[in-house]
XYZ file of C-alpha atoms in Angstrom:
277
model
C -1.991 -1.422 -0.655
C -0.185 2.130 -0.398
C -1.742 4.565 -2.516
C -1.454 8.717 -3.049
C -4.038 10.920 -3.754
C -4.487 14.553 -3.714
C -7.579 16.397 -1.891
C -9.668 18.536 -4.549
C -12.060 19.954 -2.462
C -10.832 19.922 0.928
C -9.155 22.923 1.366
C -7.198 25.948 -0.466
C -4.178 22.998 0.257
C -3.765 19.729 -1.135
C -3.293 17.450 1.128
C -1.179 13.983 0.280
C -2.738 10.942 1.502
C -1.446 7.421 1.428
C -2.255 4.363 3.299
C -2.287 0.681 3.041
C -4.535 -1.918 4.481
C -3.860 -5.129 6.791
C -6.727 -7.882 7.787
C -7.616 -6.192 10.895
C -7.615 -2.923 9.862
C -5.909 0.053 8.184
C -3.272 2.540 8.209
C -3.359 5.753 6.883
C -0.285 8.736 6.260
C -0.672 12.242 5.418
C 2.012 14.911 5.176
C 3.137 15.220 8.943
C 0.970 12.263 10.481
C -0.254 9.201 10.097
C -3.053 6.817 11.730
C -2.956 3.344 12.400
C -6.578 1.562 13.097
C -7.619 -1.657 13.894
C -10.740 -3.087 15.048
C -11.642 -5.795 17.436
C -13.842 -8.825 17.701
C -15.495 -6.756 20.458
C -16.830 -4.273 17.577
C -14.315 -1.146 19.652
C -12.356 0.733 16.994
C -8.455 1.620 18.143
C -7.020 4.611 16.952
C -3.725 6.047 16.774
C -2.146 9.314 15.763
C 1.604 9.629 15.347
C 4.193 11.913 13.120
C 5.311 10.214 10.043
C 8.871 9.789 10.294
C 9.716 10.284 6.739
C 13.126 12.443 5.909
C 12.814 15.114 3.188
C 16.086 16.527 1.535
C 15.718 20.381 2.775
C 19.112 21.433 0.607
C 17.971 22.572 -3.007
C 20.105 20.695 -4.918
C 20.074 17.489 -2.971
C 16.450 18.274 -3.740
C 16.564 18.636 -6.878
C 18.781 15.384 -7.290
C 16.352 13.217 -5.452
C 14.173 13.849 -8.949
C 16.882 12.155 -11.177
C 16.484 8.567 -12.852
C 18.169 5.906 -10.504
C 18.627 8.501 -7.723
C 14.763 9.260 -7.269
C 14.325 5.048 -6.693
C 17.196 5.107 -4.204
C 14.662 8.179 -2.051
C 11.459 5.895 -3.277
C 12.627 2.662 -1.742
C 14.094 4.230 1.649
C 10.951 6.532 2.029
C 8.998 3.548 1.451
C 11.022 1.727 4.029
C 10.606 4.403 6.645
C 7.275 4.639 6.247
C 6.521 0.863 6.842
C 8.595 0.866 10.010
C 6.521 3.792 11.326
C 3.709 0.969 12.120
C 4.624 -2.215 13.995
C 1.906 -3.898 12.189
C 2.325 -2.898 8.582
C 6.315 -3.631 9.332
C 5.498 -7.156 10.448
C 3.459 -7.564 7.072
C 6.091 -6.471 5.060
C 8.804 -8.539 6.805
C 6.108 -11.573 6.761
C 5.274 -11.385 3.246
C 9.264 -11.480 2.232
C 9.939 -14.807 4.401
C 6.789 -16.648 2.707
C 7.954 -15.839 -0.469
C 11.498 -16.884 0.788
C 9.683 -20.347 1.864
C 8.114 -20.423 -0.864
C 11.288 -20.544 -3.372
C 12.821 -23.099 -1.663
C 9.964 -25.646 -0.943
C 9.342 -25.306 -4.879
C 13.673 -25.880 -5.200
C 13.620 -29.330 -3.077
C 10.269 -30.389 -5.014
C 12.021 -29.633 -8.370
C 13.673 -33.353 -8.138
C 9.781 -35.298 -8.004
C 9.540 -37.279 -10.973
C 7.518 -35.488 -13.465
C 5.801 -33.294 -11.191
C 10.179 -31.815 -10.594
C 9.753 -30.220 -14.010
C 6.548 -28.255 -13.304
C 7.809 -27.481 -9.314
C 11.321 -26.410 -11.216
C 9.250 -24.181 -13.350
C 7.488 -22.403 -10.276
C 10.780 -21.857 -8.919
C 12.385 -19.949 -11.741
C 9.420 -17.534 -11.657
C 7.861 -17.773 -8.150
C 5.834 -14.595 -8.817
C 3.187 -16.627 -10.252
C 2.309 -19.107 -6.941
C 3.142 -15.871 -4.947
C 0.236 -13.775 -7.168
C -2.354 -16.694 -6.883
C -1.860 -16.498 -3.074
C -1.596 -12.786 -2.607
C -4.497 -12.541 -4.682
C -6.400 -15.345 -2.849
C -5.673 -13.423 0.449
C -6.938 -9.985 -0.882
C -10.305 -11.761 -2.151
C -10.989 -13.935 0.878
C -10.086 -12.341 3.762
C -10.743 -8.913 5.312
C -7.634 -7.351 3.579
C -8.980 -6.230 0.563
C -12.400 -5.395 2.096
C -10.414 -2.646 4.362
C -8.309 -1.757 1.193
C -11.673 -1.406 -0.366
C -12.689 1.314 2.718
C -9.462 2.724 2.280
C -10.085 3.803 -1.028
C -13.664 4.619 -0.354
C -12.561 6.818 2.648
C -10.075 9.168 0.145
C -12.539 9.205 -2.333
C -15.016 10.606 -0.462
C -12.498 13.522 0.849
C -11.288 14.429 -2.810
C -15.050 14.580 -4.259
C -16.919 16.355 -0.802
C -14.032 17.540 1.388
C -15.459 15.434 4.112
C -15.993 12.039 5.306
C -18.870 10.347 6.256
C -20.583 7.219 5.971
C -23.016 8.076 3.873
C -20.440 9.520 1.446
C -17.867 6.808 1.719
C -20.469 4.531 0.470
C -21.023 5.711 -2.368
C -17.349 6.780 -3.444
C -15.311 4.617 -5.316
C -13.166 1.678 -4.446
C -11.323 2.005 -7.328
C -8.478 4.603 -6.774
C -5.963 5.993 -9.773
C -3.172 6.237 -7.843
C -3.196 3.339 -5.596
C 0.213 1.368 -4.884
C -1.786 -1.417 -6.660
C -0.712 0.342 -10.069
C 2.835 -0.682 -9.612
C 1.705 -4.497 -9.488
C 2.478 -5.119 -13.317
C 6.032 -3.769 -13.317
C 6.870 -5.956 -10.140
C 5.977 -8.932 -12.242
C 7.899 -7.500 -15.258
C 10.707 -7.326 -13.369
C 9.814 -10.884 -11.434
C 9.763 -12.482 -15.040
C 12.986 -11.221 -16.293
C 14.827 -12.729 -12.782
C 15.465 -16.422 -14.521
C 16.859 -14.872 -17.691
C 19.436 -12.534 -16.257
C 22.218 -13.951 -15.101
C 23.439 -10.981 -13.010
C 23.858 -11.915 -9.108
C 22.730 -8.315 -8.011
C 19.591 -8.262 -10.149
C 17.636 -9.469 -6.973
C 18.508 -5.767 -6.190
C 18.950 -3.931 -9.361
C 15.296 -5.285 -10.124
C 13.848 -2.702 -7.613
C 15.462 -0.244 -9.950
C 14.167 -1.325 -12.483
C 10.420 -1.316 -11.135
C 10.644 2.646 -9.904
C 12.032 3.212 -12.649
C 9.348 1.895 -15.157
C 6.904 3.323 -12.491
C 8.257 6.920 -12.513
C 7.913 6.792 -16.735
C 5.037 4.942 -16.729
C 3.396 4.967 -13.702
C 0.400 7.674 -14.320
C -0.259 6.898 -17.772
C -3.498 5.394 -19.435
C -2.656 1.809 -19.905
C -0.785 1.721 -16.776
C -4.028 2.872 -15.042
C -6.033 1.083 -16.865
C -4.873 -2.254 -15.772
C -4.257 -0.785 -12.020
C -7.859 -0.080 -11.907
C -8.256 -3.840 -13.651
C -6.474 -5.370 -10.930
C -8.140 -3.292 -8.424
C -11.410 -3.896 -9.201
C -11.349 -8.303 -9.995
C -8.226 -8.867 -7.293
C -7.119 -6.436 -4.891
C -9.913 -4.719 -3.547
C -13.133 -6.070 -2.304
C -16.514 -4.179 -1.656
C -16.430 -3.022 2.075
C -19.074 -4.152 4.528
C -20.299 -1.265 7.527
C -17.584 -3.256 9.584
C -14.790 -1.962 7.277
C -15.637 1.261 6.019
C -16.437 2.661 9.604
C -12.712 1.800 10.772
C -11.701 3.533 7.086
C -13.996 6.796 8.058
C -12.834 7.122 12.052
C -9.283 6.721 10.957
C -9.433 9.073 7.835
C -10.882 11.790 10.441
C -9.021 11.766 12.898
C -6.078 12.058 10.908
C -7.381 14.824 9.185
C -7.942 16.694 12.487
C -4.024 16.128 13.053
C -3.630 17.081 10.235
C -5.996 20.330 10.422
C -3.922 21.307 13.897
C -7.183 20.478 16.177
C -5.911 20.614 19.734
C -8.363 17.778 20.356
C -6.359 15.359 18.663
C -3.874 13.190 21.043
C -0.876 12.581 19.651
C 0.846 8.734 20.288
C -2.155 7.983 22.323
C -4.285 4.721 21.566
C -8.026 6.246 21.375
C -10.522 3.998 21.564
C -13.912 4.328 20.115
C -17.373 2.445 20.329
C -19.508 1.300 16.931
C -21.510 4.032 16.095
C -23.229 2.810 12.913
């Protein structure tokens, strides 16, 4: 899951990190760059280092407009969308995880007419969110996902608290993040629950609205963090293994390099690195 975090002792300036996790392995974005790692069955770690592609407005009242309700969730969503395509892989995901649920909907539509079992099937097709949660949240606990999402977290943590990362120090950082995209989980299934009893055609779109919107008012206070970190800890992240948080530890550095100017860094080049630990 996407998350943002700001560095607290890594340098005179903060530096904006988000990322977001796949079953292979991770991909991170930071103010000008962003890193996209995997890992292979051979143990070899791929890196690689490209600009993020995400448009700012420059003019100071376009600026300054991009902050108003409804506006700011038109810049969320595209920024969002940029950022996604900037990987192949996370793109793929994203694209993937909107035809399942597409499937989804209409295998539970043609089951709604099976005897007594329609009624229940009908049910789970008014408000597919909650087939699509057990799944997603079956997929985050049982798979590799939400191990890496895990190392994700652990990998920021570790730069906010020593302004470096290491294994040692990723570790013992938190998987648990404040600020992860995990957070905006319960106002996608507000809006998801409201779907069946609004009978407005363009809610399917006016619902994203809706859930930047309650994210923007909401987003950073207590209970909203409180069940992030909730959901985080019992669903959507899983304690990393070496295998994970190594990926999470390259990646995080070599960004930060690109990120630091370091001439050594090769930009749109696939780097690939033995296991060291």
């Amino acid at each position: 899951m996407a998350e943002t975090s700001t560095a607290g002792k890594a340098g005179s300036d903060s530096l904006l990190l988000g990322g977001m996790a796949r079953w292979d392995g991770l991909d991170l974005f930071g103010p000008h760059y962003m890193s996209t790692a995997y890992r292979k069955k051979s143990g070899e770690i791929f890196i690689r280092i490209d600009p993020v592609k995400v448009w700012k407005p420059q003019n100071p009242l376009l600026r300054r407009a991009s902050g108003w309700p409804i506006i700011r969730s038109f810049f969320f969503w595209g920024q969002l969308l940029v950022q996604v395509g900037g990987s192949v892989w996370t793109l793929a995901y994203f694209v993937g995880s909107i035809a399942a649920l597409w499937l989804l909907v209409r295998a539970l539509e043609l089951g709604s007419g099976l005897g007594s079992l329609g009624g229940f099937l009908g049910f789970l097709a008014d408000f597919p969110m909650l087939p699509l949660l057990v799944l997603f949240f079956a997929a985050m606990k049982l798979t590799s996902i939400g191990r890496y999402h895990g190392a994700e977290h652990k990998a920021v943590a570790a730069y906010e608290k020593y302004g470096e990362v290491t294994m040692e120090k990723a570790r013992v950082s938190s998987r648990i993040h404040p600020r992860c995209g995990t957070n905006i989980l319960i106002y996608i299934i507000i809006a998801a629950a409201l779907e069946p009893l609004i009978p407005w055609w363009w809610y399917s779109i006016a619902q994203f609205i809706l859930i930047s919107e309650l994210w923007f008012a909401f987003g950073q206070s207590r209970p909203s963090i409180a069940v992030g970190n909730f959901l985080q800890r019992y669903f959507t992240t899983s304690e990393p293994t070496r295998r994970e948080l190594e990926v999470a530890v390259a990646s995080i550095n070599r960004l930060l390099e690109a990120e630091g100017g370091s001439p050594d860094t090769r930009i749109g080049t696939r780097m690939r690195m033995s296991a060291r630990y």
